[in-house]
Short mmCIF file of C-alpha atoms in Angstrom, two decimals:
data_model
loop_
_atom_site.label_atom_id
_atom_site.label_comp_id
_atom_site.label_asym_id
_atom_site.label_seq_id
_atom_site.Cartn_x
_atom_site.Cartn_y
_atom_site.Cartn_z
CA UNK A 1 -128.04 60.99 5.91
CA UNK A 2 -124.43 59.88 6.83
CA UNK A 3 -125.23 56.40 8.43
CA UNK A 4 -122.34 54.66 11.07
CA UNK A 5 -123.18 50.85 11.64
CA UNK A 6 -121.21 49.36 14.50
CA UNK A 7 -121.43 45.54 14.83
CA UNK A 8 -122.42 43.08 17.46
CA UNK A 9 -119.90 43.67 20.08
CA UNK A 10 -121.41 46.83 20.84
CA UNK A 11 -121.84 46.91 24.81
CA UNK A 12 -124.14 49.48 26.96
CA UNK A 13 -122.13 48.49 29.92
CA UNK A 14 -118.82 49.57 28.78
CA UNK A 15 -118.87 53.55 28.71
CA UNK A 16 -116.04 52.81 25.56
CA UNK A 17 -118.69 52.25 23.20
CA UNK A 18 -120.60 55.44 24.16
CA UNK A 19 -117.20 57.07 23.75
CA UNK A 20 -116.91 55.54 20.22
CA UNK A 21 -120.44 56.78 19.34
CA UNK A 22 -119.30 60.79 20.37
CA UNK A 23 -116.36 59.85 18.48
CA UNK A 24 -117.57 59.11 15.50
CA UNK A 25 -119.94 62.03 15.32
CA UNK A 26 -116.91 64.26 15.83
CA UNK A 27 -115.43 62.95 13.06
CA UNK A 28 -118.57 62.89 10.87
CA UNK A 29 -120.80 65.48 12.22
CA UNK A 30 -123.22 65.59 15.11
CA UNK A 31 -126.26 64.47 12.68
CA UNK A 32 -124.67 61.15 11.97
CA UNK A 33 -127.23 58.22 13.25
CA UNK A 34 -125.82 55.33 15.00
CA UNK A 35 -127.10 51.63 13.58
CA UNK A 36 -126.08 48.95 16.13
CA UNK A 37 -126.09 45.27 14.77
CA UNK A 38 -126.45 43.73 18.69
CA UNK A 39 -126.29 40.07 19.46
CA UNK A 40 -129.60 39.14 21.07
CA UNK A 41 -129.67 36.87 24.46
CA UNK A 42 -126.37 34.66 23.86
CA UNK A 43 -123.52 36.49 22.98
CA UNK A 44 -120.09 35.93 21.23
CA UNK A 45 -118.37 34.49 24.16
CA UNK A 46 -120.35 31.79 24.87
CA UNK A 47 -122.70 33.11 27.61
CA UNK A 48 -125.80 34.48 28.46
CA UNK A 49 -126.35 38.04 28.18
CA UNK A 50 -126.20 39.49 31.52
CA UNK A 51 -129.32 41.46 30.27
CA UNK A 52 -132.45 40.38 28.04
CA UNK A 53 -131.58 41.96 24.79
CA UNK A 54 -134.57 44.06 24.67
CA UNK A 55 -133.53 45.83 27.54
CA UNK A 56 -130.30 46.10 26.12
CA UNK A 57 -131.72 47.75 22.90
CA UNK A 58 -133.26 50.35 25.24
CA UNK A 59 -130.04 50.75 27.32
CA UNK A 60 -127.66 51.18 23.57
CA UNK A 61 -130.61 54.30 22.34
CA UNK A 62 -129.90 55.83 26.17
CA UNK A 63 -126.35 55.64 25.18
CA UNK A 64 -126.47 57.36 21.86
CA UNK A 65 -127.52 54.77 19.46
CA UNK A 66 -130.71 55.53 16.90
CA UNK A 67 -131.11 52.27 15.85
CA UNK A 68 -130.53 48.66 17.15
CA UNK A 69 -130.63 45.52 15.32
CA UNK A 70 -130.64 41.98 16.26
CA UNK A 71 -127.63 39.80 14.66
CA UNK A 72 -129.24 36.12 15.35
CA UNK A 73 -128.09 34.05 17.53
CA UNK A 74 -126.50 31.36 14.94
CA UNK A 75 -124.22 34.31 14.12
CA UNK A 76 -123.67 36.12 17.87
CA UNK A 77 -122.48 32.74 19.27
CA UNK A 78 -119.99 31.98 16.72
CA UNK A 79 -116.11 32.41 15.96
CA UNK A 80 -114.90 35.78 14.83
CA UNK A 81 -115.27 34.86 11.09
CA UNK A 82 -118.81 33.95 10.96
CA UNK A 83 -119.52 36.85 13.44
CA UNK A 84 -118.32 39.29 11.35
CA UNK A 85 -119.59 38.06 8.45
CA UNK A 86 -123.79 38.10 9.81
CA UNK A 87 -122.52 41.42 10.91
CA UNK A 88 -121.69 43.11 8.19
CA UNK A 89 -124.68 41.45 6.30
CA UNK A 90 -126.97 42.88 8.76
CA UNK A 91 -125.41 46.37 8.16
CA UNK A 92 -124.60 46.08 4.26
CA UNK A 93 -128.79 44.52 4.12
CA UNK A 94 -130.17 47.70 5.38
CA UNK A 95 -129.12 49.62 2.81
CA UNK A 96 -128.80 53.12 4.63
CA UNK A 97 -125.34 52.41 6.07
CA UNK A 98 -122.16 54.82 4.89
CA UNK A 99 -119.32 53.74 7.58
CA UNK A 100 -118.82 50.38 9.82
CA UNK A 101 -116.83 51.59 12.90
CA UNK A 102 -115.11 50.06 15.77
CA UNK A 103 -112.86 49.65 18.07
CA UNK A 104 -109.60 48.00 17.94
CA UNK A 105 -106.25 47.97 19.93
CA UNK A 106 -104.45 49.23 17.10
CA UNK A 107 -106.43 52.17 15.81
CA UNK A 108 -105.06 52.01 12.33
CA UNK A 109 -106.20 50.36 8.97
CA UNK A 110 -103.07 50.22 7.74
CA UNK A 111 -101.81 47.12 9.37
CA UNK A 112 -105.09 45.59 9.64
CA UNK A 113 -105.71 45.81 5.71
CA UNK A 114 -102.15 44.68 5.56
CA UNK A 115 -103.22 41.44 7.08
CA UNK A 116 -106.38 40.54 5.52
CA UNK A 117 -104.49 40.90 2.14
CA UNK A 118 -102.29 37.84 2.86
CA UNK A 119 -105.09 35.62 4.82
CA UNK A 120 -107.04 34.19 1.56
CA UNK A 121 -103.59 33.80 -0.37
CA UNK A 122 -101.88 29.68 -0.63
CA UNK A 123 -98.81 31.30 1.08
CA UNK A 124 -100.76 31.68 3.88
CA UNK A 125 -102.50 28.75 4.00
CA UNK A 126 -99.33 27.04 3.72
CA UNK A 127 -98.00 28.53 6.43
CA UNK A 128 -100.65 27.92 8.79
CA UNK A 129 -101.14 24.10 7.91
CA UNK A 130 -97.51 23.88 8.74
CA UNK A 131 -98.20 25.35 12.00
CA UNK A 132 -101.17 23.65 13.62
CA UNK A 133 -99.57 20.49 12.55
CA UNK A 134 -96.86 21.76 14.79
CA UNK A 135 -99.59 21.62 17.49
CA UNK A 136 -100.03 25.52 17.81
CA UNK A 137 -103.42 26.66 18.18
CA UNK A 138 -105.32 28.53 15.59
CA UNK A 139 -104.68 31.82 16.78
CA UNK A 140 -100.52 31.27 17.13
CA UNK A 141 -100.57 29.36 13.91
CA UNK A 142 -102.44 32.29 12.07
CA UNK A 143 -100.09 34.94 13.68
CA UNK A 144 -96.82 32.73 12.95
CA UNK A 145 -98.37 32.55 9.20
CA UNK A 146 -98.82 36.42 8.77
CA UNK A 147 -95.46 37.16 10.55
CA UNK A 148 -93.92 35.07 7.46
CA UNK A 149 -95.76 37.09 4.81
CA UNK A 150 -95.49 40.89 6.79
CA UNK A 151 -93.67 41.36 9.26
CA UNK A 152 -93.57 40.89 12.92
CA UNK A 153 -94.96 44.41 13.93
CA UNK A 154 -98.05 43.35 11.75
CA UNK A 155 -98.24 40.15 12.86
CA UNK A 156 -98.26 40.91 16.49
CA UNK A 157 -101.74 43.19 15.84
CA UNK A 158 -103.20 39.39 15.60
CA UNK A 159 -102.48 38.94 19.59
CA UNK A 160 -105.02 41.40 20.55
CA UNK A 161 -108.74 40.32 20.16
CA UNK A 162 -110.54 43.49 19.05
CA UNK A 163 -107.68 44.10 16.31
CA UNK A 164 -108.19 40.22 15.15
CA UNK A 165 -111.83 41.12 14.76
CA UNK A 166 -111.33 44.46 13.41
CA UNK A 167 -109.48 41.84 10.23
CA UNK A 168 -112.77 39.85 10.54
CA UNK A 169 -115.03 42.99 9.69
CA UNK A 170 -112.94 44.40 7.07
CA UNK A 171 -112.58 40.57 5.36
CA UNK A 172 -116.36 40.45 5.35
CA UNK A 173 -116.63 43.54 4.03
CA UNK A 174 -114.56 42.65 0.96
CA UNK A 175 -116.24 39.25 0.32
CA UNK A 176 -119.56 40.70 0.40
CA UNK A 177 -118.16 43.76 -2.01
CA UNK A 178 -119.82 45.85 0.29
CA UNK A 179 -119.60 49.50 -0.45
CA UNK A 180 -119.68 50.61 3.30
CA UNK A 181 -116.80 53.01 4.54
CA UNK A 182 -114.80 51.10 7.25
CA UNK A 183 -113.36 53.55 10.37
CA UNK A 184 -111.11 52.76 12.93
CA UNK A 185 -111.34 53.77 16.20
CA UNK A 186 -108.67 52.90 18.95
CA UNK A 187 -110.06 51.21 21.78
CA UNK A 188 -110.01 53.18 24.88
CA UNK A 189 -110.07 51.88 28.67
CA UNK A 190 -109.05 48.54 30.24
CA UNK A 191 -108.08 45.62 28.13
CA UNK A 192 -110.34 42.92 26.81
CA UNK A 193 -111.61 40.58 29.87
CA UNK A 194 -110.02 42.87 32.46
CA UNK A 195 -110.72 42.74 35.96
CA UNK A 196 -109.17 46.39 36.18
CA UNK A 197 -111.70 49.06 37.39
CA UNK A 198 -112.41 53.02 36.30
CA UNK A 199 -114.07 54.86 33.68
CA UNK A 200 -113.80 52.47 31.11
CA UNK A 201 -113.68 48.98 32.79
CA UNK A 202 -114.05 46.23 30.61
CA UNK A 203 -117.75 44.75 30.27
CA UNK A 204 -116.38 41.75 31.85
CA UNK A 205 -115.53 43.02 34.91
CA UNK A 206 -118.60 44.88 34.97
CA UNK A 207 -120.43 41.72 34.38
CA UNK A 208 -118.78 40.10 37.34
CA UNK A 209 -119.51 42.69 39.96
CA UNK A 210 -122.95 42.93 39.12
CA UNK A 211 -123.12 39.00 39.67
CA UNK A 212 -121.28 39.06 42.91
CA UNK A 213 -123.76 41.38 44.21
CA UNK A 214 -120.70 44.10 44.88
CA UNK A 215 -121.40 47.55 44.02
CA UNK A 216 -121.35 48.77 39.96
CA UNK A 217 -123.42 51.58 39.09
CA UNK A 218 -120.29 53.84 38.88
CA UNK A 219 -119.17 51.91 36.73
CA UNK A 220 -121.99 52.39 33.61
CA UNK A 221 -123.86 54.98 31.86
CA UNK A 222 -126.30 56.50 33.86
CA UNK A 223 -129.08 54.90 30.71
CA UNK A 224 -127.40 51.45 31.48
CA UNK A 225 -127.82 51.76 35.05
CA UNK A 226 -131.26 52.52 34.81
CA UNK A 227 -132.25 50.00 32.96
CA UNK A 228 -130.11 47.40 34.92
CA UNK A 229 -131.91 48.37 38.49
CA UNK A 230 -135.65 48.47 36.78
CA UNK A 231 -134.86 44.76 35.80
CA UNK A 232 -132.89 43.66 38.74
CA UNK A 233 -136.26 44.73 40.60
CA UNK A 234 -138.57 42.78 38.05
CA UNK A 235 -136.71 39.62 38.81
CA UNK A 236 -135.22 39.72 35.24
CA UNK A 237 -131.59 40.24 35.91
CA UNK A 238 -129.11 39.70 36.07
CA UNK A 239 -128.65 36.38 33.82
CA UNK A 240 -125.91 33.61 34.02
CA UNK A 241 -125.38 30.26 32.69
CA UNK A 242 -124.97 29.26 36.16
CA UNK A 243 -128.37 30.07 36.86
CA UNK A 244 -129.33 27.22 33.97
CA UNK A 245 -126.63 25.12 35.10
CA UNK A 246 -128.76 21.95 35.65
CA UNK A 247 -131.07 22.43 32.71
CA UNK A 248 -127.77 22.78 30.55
CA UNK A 249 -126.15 19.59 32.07
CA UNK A 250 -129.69 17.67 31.65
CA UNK A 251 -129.69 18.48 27.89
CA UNK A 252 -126.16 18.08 27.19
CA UNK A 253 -126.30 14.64 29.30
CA UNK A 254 -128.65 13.43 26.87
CA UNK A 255 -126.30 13.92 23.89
CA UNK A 256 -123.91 11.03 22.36
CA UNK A 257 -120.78 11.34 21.17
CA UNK A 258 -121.86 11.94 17.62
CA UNK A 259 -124.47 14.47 18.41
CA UNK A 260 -121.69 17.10 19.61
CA UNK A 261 -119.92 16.48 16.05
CA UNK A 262 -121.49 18.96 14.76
CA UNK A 263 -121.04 21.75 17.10
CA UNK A 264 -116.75 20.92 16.88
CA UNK A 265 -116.61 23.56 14.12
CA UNK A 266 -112.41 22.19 13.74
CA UNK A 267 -113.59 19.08 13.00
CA UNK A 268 -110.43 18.11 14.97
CA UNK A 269 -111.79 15.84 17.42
CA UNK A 270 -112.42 18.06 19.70
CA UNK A 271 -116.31 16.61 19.54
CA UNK A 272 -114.88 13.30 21.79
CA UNK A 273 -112.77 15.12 24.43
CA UNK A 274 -116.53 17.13 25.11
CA UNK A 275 -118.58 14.11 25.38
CA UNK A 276 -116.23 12.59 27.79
CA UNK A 277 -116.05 15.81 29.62
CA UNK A 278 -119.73 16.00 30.04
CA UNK A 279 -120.40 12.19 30.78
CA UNK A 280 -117.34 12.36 33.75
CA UNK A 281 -118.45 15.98 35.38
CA UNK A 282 -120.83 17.34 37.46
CA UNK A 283 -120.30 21.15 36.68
CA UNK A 284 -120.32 23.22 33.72
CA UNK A 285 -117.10 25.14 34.54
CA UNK A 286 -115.33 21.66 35.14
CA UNK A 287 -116.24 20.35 31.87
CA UNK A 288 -114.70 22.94 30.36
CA UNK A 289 -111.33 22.74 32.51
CA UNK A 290 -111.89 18.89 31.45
CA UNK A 291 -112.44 19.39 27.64
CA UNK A 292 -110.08 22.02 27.33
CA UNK A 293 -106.33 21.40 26.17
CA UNK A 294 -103.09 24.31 25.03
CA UNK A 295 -105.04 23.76 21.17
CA UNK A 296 -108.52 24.88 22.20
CA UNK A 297 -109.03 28.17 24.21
CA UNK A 298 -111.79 28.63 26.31
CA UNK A 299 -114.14 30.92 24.38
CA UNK A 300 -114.14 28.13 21.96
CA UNK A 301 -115.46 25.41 24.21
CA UNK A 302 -117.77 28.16 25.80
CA UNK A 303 -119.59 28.80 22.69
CA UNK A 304 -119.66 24.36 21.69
CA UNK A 305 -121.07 24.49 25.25
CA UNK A 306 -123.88 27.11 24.25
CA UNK A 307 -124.53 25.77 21.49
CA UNK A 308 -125.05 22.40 21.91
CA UNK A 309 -127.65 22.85 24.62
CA UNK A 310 -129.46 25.27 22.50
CA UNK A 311 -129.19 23.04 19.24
CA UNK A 312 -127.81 25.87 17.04
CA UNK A 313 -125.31 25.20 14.61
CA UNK A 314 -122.78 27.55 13.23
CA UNK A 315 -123.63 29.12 9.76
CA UNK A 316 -121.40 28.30 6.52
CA UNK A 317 -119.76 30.55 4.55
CA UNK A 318 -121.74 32.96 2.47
CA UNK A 319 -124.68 32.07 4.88
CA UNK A 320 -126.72 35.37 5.87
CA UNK A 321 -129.41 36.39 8.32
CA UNK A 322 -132.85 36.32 6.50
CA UNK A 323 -134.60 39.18 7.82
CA UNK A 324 -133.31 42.72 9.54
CA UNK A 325 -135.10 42.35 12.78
CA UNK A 326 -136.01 45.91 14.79
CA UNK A 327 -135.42 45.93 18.94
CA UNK A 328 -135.17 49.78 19.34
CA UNK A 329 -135.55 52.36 17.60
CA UNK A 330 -135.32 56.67 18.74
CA UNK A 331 -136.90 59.24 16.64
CA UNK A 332 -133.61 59.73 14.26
CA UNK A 333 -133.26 55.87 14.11
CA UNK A 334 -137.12 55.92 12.88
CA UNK A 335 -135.65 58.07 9.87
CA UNK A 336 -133.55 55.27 9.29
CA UNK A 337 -136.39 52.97 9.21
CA UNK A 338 -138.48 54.56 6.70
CA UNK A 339 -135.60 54.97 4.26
CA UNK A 340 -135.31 50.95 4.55
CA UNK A 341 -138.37 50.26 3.50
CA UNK A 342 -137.14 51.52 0.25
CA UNK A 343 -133.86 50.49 0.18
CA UNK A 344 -132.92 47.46 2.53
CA UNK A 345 -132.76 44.25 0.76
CA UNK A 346 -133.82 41.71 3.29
CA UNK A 347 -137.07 42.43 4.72
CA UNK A 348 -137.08 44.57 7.52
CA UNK A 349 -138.96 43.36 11.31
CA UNK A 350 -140.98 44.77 13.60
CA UNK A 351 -143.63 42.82 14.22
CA UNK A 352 -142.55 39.77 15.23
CA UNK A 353 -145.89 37.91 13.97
CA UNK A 354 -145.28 39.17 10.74
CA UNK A 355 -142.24 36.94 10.01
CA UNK A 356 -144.74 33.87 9.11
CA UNK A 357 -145.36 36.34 5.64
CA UNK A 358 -141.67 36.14 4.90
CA UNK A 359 -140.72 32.67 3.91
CA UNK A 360 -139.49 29.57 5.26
CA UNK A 361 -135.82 30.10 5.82
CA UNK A 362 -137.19 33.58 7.74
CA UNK A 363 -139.88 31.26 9.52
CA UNK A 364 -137.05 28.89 10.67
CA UNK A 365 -134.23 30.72 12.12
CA UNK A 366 -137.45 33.37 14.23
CA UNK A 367 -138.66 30.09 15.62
CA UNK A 368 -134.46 29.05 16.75
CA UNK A 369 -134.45 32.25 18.06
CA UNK A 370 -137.41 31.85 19.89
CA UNK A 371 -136.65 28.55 21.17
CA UNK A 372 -133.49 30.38 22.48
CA UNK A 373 -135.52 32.59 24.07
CA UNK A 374 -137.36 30.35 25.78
CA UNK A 375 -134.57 28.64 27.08
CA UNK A 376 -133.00 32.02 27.89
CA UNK A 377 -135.36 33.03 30.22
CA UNK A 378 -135.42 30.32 32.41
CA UNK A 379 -132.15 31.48 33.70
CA UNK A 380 -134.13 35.27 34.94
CA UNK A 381 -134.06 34.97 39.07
CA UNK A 382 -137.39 35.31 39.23
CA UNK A 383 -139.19 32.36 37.86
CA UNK A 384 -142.27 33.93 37.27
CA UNK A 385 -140.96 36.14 34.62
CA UNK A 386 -139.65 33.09 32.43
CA UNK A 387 -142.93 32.64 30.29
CA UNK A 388 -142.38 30.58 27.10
CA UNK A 389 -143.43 32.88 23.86
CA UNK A 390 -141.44 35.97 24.78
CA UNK A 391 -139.78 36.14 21.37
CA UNK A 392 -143.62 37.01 19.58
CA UNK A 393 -144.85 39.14 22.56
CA UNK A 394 -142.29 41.49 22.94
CA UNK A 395 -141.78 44.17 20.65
CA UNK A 396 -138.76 47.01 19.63
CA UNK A 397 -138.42 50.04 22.18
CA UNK A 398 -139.39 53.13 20.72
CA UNK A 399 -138.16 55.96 22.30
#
């Protein structure tokens, strides 16, 4: 069975992603089954998932996935590198996985392959320590660095976020020496963090109507929209860090200076701007506006934020996910299943009590995610629904 993975920034809100899934099984045939690798409750950006990722599992099979997996949460919350690379681990783990697809500005491996065969070279790394010394930040220092070696057409692919981690996929996918097919797919619809509105808005202005209370449902897959109502009505959405804001302030106010080192990921400093930002501030979106400088972009400080309240520090290199962990699954993506209990090699999990039988380092990172859970939750409107324990109760959707 031809088998197309498509990595954590898969979306149910944004009807692109449901366009990419049709796409790809014109290209490779109707039977083709769909693997998401999803970020659970906290995504990349530094936030909350506007919808408990259970829910969100059930929401990606209603919009043509077979199969959804949970990429943990020390790999959804961090940069594009590390992203990538629990991504494709996920995916390359499961063993039943042909293609990675996705969507990038470009549409074309050509210039994207271009790139990631200069980024691990000294040229490079020449040219981009002569950069940031300049002051640039990482992202103009990297693009100035693979202008010198390529050209400025190639370069420029760099500026646009799903092309730069479109380069992150396919590096992972060569430092792993995975065998899995990768396939382009231009992006369709508004631009990344868009406030423009239509058929294809961007998630993020999706995400903002539904938390100004104005009106969305034209705006999703019917499946999504579903979904989004029943749990609007249970009192578990739709999620915010605003809705945590004090409990994030209370644990980040009880941080010193040198317990935020370890969430800088630079190690530039950056670490002391934070701790005066949180000791002088009385908001979370003014700490960042006080922490933030031309160097450090937002997302950045969004995910330190994150991740310092939850206590969940940002994997190494060559560090993988220890277990393939099942939220939804549809009668297809059950095929899938059974041929990875023969050939994934990381166990695979779908009860979530059974991850005590798989080892320590699988023990440790359930029990983060659980505590992530916990504190998750606590941000659902309706109080009542926040029980601590959710991660072990709650099981994959089978449709």
């Amino acid at each position: 069975m031809t088998a197309v993975g498509i990595i954590a920034e898969y979306n149910p809100f944004h009807r692109g992603h449901a366009w990419q899934i049709g796409e790809v099984r014109r290209r490779l045939g109707a039977d083709t089954a769909v693997a998401a690798c999803m970020s659970g409750n906290f995504v990349q950006r530094g936030d909350f998932a506007l919808l408990e990722k259970h829910a969100r599992a059930e929401a990606a099979l209603s919009g043509g996935a077979d199969l959804v997996l949970e990429l943990p949460t020390p790999w959804a919350c961090a940069p594009a590198e590390r992203f990538a690379q629990g991504g494709v681990a996920v995916l390359e783990a499961a063993g039943v996985v042909t293609h990675l697809a996705f969507g990038c500005e470009c549409g074309d491996l050509e210039p994207l392959e271009r790139i990631v065969a200069c980024l691990d070279t000294p040229a490079y790394h020449a040219g981009l320590r002569r950069f940031l010394d300049g002051g640039m930040t990482f992202a103009a220092a990297r693009q100035g660095a693979v202008r010198g070696l390529t050209d400025r057409e190639t370069a420029e692919c760099l500026s646009r976020p799903n092309n730069t981690l479109a380069v992150e996929y396919l590096r992972a996918l060569k430092k792993q020496g995975s065998a899995i097919e990768p396939l382009a797919l231009p992006r369709v619809g508004a631009a990344h963090d868009s406030g423009e509105l239509g058929d294809f808005s961007s998630a993020s202005a999706i995400r903002e109507r539904v938390l100004a209370g104005e009106s969305w449902r034209e705006l999703v897959p019917e499946g999504t929209a579903h979904v989004l109502e029943r749990e609007m009505g249970a009192g578990r959405a739709p999620v915010s860090a605003a809705s945590c804001e004090r409990a994030i302030l209370a644990r980040l106010r009880q941080m010193g200076k040198e317990d935020f080192r370890p969430y800088d990921g630079g190690n530039e400093g950056l670490y002391r701007r934070f701790y005066q930002a949180v000791q002088s501030e009385t908001a979370l979106e003014d700490v960042l506006a006080a922490a933030k400088t031309k160097r450090y972009p937002l997302a950045r400080l969004r995910r330190m934020l994150v991740l310092s309240a939850l206590g969940v520090r940002t994997p190494g290199p060559g560090e993988m996910p220890p277990y393939l962990r099942v939220l939804g699954a549809n009668g297809r993506g059950r095929g899938l299943l059974r041929e990875m209990v023969e050939r994934a090699v990381l166990p695979v999990l779908t009860k979530p009590g059974s991850v005590r039988r798989l080892g320590e380092r699988a023990q440790e990172v359930f029990d983060l995610e659980s505590r992530c859970t916990d504190f998750y939750v606590l941000a659902f409107p309706e109080l009542a629904q926040a029980g601590p324990g959710q991660e072990f109760a709650i099981g994959p959707v089978m449709r």
